[in-house]
Coordinates of C-alpha atoms in Angstrom, one line a residue:
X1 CA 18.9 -8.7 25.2
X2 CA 16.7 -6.0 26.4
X3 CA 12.8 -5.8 26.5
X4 CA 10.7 -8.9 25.5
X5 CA 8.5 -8.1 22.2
X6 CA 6.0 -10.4 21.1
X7 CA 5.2 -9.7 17.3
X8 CA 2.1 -11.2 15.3
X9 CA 2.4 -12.1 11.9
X10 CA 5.7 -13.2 9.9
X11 CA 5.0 -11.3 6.6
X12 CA 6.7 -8.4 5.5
X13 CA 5.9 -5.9 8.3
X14 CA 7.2 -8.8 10.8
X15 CA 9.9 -9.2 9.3
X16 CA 10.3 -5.8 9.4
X17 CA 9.7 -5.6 13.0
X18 CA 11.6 -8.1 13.8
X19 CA 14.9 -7.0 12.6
X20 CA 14.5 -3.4 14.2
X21 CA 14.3 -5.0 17.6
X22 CA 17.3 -6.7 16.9
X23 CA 18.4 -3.4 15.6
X24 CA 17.9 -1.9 18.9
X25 CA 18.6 -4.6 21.0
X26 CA 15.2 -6.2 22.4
X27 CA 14.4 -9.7 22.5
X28 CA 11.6 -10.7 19.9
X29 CA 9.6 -13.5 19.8
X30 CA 7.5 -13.4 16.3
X31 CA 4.2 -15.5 16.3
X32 CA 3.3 -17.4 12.6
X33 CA 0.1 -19.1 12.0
X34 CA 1.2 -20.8 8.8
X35 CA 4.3 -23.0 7.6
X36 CA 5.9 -20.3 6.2
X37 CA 7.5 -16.1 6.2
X38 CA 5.9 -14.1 3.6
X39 CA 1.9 -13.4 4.5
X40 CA 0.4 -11.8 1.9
X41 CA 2.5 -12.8 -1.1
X42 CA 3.0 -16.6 0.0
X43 CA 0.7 -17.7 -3.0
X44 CA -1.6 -20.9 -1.9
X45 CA -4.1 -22.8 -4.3
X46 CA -6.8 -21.9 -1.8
X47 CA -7.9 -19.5 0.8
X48 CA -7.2 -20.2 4.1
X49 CA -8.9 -19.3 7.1
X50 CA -7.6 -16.3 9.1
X51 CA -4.7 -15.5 6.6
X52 CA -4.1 -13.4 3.5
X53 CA -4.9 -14.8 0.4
X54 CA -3.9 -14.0 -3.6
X55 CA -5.0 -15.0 -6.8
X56 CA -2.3 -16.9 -8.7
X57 CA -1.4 -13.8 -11.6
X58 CA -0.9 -11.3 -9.0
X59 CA 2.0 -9.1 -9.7
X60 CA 3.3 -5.8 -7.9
X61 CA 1.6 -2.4 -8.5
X62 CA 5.4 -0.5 -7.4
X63 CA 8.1 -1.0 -9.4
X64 CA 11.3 -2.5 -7.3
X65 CA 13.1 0.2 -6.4
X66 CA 10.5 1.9 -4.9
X67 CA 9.1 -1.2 -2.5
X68 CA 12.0 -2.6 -1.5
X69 CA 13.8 -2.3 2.1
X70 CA 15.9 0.4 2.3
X71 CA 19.3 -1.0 2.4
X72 CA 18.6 -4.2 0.4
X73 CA 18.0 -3.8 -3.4
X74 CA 16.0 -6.4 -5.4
X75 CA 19.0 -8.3 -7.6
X76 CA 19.7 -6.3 -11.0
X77 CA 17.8 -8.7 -13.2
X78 CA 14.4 -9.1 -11.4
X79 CA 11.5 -7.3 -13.4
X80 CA 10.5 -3.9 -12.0
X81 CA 7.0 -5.1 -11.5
X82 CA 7.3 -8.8 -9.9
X83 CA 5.4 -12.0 -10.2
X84 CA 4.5 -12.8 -6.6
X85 CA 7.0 -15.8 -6.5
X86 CA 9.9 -13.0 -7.0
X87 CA 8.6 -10.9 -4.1
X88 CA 8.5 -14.2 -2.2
X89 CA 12.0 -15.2 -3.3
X90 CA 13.2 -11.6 -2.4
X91 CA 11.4 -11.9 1.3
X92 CA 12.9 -15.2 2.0
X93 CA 16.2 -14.0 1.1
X94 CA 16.0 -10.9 3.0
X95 CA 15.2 -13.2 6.0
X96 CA 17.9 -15.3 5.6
X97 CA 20.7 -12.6 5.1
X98 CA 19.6 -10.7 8.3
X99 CA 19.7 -13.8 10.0
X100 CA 15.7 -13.3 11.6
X101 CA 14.3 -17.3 10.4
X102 CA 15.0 -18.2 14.3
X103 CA 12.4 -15.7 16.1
X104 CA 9.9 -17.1 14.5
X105 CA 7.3 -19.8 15.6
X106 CA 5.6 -21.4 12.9
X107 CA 2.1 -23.0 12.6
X108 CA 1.5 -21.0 16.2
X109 CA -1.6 -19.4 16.7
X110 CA -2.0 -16.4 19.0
X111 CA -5.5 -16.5 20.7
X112 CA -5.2 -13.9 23.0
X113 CA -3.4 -10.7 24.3
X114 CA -4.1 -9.0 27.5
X115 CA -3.0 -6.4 29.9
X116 CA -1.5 -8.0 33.0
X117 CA -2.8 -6.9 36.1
X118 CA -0.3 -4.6 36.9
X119 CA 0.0 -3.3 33.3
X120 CA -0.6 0.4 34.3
X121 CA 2.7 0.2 35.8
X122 CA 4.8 -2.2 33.9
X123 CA 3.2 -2.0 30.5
X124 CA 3.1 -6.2 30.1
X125 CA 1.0 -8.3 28.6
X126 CA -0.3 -12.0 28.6
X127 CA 0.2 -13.7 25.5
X128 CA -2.0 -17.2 24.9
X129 CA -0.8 -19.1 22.1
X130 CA -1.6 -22.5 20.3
X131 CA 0.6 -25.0 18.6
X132 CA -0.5 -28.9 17.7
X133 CA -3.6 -28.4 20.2
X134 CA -1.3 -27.0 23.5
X135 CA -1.8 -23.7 25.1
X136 CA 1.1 -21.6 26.4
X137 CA 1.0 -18.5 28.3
X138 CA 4.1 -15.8 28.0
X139 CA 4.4 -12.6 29.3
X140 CA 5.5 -9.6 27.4
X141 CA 6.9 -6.4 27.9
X142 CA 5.5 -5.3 24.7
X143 CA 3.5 -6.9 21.5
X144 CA 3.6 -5.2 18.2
X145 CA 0.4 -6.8 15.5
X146 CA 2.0 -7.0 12.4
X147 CA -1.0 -9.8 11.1
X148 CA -2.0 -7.0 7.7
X149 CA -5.5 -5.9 6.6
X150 CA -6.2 -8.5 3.9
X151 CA -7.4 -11.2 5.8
X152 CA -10.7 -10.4 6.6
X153 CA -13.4 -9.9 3.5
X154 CA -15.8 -7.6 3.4
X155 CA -19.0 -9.2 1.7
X156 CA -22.0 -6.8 1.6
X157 CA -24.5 -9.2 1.0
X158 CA -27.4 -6.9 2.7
X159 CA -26.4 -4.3 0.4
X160 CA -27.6 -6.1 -2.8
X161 CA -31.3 -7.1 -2.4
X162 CA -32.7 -10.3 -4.0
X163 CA -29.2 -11.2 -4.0
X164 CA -30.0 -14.5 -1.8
X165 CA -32.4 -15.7 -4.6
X166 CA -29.8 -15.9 -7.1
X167 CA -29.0 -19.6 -8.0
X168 CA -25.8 -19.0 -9.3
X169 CA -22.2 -18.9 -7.5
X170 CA -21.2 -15.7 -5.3
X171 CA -18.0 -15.2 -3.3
X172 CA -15.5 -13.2 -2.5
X173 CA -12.1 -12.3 -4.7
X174 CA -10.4 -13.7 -1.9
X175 CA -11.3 -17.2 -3.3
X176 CA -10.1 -16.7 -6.8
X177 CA -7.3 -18.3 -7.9
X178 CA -7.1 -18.7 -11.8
X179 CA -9.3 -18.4 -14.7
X180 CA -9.6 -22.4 -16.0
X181 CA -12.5 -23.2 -14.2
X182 CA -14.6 -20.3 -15.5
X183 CA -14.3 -20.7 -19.4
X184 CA -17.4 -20.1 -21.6
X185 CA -19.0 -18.6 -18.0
X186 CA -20.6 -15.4 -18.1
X187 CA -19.5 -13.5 -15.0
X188 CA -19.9 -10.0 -13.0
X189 CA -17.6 -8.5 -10.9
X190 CA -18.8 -6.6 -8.5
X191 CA -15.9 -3.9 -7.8
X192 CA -13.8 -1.7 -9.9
X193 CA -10.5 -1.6 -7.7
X194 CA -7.4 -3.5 -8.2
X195 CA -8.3 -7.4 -7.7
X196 CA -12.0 -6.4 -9.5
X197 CA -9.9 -5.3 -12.6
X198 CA -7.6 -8.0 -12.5
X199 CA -9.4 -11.1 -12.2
X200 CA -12.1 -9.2 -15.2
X201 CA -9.3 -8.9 -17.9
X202 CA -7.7 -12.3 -17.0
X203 CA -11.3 -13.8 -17.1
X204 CA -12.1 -11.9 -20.3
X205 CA -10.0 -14.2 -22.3
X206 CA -12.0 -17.2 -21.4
X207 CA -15.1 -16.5 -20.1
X208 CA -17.7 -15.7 -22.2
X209 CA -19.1 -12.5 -21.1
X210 CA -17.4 -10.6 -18.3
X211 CA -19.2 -7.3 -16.5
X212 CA -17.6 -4.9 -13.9
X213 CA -20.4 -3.1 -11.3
X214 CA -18.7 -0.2 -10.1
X215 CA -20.8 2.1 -7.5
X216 CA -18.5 5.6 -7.6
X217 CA -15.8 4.7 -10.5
X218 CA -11.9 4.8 -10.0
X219 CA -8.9 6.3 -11.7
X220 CA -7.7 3.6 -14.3
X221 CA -3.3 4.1 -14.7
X222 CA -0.8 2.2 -16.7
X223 CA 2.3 0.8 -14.4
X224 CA 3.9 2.0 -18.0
X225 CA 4.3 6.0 -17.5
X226 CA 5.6 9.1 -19.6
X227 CA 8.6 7.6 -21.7
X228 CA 7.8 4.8 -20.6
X229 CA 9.2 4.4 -17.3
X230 CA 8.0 2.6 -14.2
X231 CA 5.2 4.6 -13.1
X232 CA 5.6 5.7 -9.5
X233 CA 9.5 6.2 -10.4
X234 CA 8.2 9.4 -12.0
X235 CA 5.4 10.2 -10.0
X236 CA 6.5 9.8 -6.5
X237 CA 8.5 12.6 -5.8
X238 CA 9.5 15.0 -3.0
X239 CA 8.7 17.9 -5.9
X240 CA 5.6 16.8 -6.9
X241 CA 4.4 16.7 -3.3
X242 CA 5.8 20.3 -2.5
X243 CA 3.2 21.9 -5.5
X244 CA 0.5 19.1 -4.1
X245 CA 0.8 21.2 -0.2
X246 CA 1.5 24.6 -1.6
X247 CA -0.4 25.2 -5.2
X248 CA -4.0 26.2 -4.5
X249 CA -6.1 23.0 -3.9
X250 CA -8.2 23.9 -7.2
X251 CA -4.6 24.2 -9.6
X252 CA -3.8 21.1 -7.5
X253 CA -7.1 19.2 -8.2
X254 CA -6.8 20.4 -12.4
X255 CA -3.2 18.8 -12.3
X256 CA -4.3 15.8 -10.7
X257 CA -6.6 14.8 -13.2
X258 CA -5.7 15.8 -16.2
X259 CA -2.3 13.0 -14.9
X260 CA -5.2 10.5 -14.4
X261 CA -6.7 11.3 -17.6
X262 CA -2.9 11.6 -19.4
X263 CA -3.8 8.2 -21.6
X264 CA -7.0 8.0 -22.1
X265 CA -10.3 9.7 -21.2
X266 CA -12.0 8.3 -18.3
X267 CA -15.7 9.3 -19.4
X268 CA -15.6 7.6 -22.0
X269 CA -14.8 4.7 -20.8
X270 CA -17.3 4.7 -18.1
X271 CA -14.9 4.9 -14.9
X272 CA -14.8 8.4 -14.3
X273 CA -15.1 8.6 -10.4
X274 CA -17.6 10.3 -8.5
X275 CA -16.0 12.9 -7.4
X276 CA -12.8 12.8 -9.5
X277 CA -10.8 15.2 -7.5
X278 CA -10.4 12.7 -4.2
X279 CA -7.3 11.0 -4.2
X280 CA -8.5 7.5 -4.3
X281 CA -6.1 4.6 -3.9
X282 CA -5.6 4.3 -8.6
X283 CA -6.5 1.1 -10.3
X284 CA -3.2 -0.2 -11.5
X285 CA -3.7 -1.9 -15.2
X286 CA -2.6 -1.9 -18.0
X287 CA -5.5 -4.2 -20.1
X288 CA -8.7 -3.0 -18.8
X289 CA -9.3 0.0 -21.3
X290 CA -7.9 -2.1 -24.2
X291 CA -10.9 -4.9 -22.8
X292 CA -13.2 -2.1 -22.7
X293 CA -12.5 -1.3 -26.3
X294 CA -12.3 -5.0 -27.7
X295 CA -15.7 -5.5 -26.2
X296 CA -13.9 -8.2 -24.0
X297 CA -15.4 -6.0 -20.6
X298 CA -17.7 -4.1 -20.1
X299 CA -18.8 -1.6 -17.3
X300 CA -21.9 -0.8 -15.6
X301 CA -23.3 1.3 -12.4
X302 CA -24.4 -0.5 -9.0
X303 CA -26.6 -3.3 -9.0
X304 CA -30.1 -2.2 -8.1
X305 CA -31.6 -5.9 -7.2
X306 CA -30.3 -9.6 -8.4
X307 CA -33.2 -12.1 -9.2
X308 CA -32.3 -16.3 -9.4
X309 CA -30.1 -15.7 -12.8
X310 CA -29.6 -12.2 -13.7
X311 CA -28.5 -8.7 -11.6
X312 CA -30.7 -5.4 -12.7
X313 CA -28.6 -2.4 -12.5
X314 CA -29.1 1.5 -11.7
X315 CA -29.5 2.9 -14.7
X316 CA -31.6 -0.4 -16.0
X317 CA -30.0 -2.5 -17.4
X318 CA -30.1 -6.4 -16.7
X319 CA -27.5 -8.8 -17.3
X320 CA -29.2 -12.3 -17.8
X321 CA -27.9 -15.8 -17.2
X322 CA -25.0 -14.9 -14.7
X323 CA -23.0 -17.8 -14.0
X324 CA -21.0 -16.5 -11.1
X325 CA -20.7 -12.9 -9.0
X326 CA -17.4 -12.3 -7.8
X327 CA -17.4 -9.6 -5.1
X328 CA -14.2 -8.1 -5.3
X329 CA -15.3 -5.4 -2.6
X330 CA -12.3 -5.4 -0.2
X331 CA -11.6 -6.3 3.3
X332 CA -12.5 -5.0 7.0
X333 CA -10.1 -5.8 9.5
X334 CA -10.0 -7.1 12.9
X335 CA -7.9 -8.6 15.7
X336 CA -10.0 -11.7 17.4
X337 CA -6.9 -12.1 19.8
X338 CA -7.2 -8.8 21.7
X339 CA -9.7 -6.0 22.9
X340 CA -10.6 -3.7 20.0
X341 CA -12.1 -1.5 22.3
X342 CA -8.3 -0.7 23.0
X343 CA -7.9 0.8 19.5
X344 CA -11.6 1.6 18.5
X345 CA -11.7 4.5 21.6
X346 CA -14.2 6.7 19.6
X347 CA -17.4 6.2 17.4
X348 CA -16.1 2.8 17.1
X349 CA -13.3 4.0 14.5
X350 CA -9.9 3.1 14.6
X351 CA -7.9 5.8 16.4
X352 CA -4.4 5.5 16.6
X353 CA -1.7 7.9 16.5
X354 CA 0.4 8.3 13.6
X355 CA -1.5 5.0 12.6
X356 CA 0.3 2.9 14.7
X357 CA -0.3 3.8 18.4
X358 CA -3.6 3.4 20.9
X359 CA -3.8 7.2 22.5
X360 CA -5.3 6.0 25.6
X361 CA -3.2 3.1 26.4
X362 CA -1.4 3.4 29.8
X363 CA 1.6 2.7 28.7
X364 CA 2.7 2.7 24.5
X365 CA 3.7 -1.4 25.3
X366 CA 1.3 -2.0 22.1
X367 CA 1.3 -1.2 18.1
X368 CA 0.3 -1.9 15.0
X369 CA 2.1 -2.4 12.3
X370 CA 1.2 -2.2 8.4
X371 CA -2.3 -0.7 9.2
X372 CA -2.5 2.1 6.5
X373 CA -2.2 2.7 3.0
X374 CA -0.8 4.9 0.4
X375 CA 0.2 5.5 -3.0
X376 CA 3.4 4.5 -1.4
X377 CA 4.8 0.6 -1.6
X378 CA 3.8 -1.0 2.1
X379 CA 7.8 -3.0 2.2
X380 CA 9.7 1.3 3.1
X381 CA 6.0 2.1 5.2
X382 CA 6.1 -0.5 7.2
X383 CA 9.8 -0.6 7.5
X384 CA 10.2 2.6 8.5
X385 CA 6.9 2.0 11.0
X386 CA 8.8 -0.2 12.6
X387 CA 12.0 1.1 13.0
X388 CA 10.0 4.4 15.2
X389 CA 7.5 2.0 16.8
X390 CA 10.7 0.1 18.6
X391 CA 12.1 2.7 19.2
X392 CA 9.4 3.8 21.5
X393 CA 8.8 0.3 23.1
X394 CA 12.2 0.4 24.1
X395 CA 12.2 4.0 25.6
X396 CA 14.3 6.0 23.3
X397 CA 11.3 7.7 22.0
X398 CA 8.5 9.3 23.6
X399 CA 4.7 9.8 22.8
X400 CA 3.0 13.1 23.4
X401 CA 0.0 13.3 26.2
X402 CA -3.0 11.7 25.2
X403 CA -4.8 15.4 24.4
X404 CA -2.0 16.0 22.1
X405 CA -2.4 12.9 20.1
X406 CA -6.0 12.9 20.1
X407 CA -6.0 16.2 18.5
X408 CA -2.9 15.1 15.8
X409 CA -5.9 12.2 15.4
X410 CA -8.8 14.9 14.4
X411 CA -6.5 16.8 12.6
X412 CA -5.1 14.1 10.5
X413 CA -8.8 12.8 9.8
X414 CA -9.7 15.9 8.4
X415 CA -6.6 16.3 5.9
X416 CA -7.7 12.4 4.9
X417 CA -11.4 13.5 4.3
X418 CA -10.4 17.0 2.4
X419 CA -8.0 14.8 0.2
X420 CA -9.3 10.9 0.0
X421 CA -13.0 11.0 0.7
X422 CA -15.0 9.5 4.0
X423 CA -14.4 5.7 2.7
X424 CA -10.5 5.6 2.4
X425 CA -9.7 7.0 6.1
X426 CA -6.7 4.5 6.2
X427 CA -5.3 6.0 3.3
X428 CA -2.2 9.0 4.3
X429 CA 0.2 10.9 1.3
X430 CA 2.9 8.7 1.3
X431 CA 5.6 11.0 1.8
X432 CA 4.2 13.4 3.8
X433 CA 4.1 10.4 6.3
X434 CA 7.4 8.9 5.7
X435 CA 8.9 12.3 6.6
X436 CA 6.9 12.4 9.6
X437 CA 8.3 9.1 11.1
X438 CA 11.8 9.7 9.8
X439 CA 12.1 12.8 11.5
X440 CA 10.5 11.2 15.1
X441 CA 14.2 9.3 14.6
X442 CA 16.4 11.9 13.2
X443 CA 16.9 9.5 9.7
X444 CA 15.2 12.6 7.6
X445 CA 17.0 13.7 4.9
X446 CA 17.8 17.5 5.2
X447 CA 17.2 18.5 1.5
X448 CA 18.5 22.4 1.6
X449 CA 21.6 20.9 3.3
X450 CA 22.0 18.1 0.5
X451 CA 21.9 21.0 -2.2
X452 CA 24.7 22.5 -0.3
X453 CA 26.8 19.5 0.3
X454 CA 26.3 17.2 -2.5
X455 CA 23.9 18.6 -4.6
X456 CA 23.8 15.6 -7.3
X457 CA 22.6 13.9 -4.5
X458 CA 20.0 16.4 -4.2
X459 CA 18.7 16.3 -7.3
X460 CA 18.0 12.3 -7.3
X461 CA 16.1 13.3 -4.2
X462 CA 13.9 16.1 -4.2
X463 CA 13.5 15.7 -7.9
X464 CA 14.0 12.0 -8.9
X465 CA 11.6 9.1 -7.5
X466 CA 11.6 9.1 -3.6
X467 CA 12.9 5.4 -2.7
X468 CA 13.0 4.3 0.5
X469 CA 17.1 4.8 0.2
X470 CA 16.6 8.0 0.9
X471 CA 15.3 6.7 4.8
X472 CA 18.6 5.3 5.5
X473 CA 20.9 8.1 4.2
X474 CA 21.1 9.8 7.6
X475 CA 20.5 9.1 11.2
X476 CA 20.3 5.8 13.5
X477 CA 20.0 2.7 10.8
X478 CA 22.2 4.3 8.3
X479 CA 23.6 2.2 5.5
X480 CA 26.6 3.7 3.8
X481 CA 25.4 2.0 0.5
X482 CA 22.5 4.7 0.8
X483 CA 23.7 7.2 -1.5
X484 CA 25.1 5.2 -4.1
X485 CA 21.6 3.0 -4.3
X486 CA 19.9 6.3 -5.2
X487 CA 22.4 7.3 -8.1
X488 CA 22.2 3.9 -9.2
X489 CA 18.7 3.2 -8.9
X490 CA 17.8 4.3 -12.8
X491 CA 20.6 1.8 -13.9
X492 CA 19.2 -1.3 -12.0
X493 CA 15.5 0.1 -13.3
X494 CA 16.6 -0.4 -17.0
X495 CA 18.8 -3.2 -16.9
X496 CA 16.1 -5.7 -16.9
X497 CA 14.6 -4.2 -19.7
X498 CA 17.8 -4.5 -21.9
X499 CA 17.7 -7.9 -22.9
X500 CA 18.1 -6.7 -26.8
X501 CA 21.0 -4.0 -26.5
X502 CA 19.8 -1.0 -28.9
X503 CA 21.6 2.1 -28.5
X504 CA 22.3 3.2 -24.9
X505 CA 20.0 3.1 -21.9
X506 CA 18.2 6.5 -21.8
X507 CA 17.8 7.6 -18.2
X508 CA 14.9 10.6 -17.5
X509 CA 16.3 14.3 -17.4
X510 CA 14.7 15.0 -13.8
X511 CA 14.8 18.9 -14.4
X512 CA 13.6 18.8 -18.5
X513 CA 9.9 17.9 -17.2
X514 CA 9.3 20.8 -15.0
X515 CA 11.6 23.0 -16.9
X516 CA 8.7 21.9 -19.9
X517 CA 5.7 22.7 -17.5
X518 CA 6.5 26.2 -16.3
X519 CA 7.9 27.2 -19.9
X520 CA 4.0 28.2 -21.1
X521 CA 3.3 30.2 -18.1
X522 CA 6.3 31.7 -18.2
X523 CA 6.0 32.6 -21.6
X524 CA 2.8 34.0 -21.4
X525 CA 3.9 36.4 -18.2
X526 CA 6.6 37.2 -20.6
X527 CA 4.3 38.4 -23.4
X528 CA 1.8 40.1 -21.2
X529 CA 4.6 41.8 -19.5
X530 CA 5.5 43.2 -22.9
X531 CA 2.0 44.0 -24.0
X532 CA 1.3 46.2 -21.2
X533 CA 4.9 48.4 -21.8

């Protein structure tokens, strides 16, 4: 074995992490804090300290063939959106199959990583960990965090006045786990993302009055898409992200939202966001307008002030006898074990390159893994995270100078404020940044090539939805099952969904929708062009 890696966290991006070192021959050593592999989707009846923690109904916002790992399908039959005990059967298996269970140390906390004193020159670290109330020091030649950014809530108490005069009960979504206990309650929700619209229209068919404070709105979607189809299948696409960089930004901004708007009106509802042209991280479900209709939901601005039972909002309303205020308002994130100086090294932001790396570090001997979002499924992100971050550990890949990556930094963070707003600077366009990190280790696919070599192949993936598949088509890691998982990945998307057999499975026609789109202008060129002869 080469290089000793010491990696944090046993969920999804450990795992992840954990088989590229094996993939590249280093020696890793994964650090759990709980019983079990899984992190974010190992469902528990109650929060625990330091960990992840999900409400009983959560299911999947990406379909499966778009957040799986890239050279293991989910089984035929499983649902394209999944019950968190099939993401936690799939995880388990994965772990099993690629043989990582026995890098992992269960129930063992880390409580500290630092540099060694010779660090500038060997890149080590200390690693301090705790398991049944004995400490044990290890050095590392690396350590890559893999621990996620749901663990730590953010409850802006000091944002809501009067709010510590209200009698009722206040916590944070994290702490939610089923509806029973709230029946005949009348309850707000302070948040309109996806846990605040989930636990509202799951509480809205016991409680007895259920309200949803949102201070800027959000984009409302279906999982259900045109025809029908999963809806990031159709969306995600290498096309649609060719017109989103090259169109003008104000015939890309008009496309965007008349897509969020495709089903129903968003004014009218009363989520219309702010500023409607940022692309904000979409509410996923597929009740809440049908809630809003019934009556079973409703929707208000910010809370202006609470008083002992009731919350006054902006535009002055008051909603009286409150039972219970749910603050579904997100999480921050932090890393108690280390120095976050280390990755905080301006305005006290967190400044990593490509999202993974600390610029100023001596040596790149640290990472972090699974820190970022995007309209993208985390399982291919974090994979694919992985597989460059070893890579560079090891030696094989090499960082630019610290200038360099300080200014990819600014010039990142000003494509994320032009395109997602100042309060989503962890968001990135999903596969602007998977291309990005393929191509650091030569597993980008070379589309004009493709259309020249197998150009059915190219269609599925410049056109058709872009799975992570496409990630381990080419380069080191490639799995010769690649190709044939993306020509097959329609079948195993309606197979589930066939349970009554009627007729044959109708499969999208990837060119008819854009052939559909540029017919009008075309058309009206067409007749202009006649006119003026």
């Amino acid at each position: 074995m080469g290089k000793r890696v010491a990696i944090i966290g046993a969920g999804v991006s450990g795992l992840a992490t954990i088989r590229s070192c094996l993939e590249e021959g280093l020696e890793p050593t994964c650090f759990e804090k709980s019983e079990d592999i899984g992190g974010l989707w190992k469902f528990s009846d109650h929060a625990e300290e330091g960990r992840a923690s999900i409400y009983q109904s959560v299911f999947t916002n990406s379909s499966k063939e778009m957040m799986c790992f890239p050279d293991f399908p989910y089984p035929d039959h499983f649902p394209n959106f999944m019950h968190n005990n099939k993401i936690q059967e799939y995880i388990t298996v994965f772990a099993k199959e690629k043989n990582l269970l026995k890098y992992i140390q269960f129930k063992t906390l880390v409580s500290s990583v630092n540099k060694r004193p010779d660090f500038s020159v060997t890149g080590q670290w200390d690693v301090t960990t705790e398991k049944d109330g004995k400490k044990e020091s290890t050095v590392f030649d690396a350590v890559l965090i893999c621990s996620g950014h749901h663990v730590y809530p953010n409850l802006p108490k000091e944002s809501f006045p009067g709010l510590r005069l209200f009698k009722g009960k206040c916590f944070h979504s994290r702490e939610y786990k089923e509806p029973g206990i709230f029946k005949g309650k009348r309850v707000l929700v302070i948040g309109l993302g996806n846990s605040g619209c989930d636990i509202a229209t799951e509480l809205s068919r016991t409680a007895k009055q259920v309200i949803i404070s949102s201070r800027s709105g959000s984009w409302v979607i279906s999982r259900v898409w045109d025809d029908g189809y999963p809806w990031d299948m159709v969306l995600v696409n290498r096309f649609e992200t060719f017109l989103k960089n090259n169109l003008p930004k104000a015939i890309s901004d008009w496309w965007y939202k008349k897509k969020m708007n495709a089903k129903f009106k968003h004014e009218n509802y009363g989520l219309m966001p702010l500023n409607g042209t940022l692309r904000k991280e979409p509410v996923f479900n597929d009740e809440l307008p049908a809630c809003i209709l019934c009556g079973t939901v409703s929707i208000k601005p910010n809370v202006k002030e609470f008083t002992e039972t009731s919350a006054i909002f902006e535009d002055g309303t008051v909603f009286e006898a409150i039972d219970c205020v749910i603050f579904a308002t997100g999480y921050g994130y932090a890393y108690p074990f280390f120095d976050e100086s280390i990755i905080k090294s301006r305005n006290n932001e967190i400044t990593l390159f490509k999202d993974i790396f600390p610029p100023s570090l001596e040596k790149p001997t640290l990472g972090i893994i699974g820190l970022v979002q995007s309209l993208g499924a985390a399982i291919p992100t974090v994979d694919l995270q992985a597989r460059w971050a070893v890579k560079v550990v090891k030696g094989t890949c090499t960082l630019p100078s610290i200038t360099d990556m300080m200014n990819d930094i600014d010039k990142k963070m000003r494509e994320r404020l032009k395109w997602f707003g100042t309060s989503n600077t962890m968001l990135t366009d999903y596969i602007n940044y998977m291309d990005e990190l393929a191509s650091f280790i030569g597993a980008k696919p070379n589309i004009p090539w493709l259309f020249l070599t197998d150009p059915k192949l190219a269609v599925e993936v410049f056109f058709g939805p872009c799975s992570p598949y496409q990630f381990r088509l080419v380069g080191p890691g490639k799995w010769p099952g690649a190709r044939n998982a993306i020509l097959t990945q329609w079948d195993r998307t309606l197979k589930p969904m066939k349970t009554r057999a009627v007729g044959t499975p109708l499969k999208p026609c990837l060119l008819c929708r854009w052939v559909r789109l540029l017919a009008l202008p075309i058309l009206v060129v067409a007749i202009f062009l006649a006119w003026i002869q």
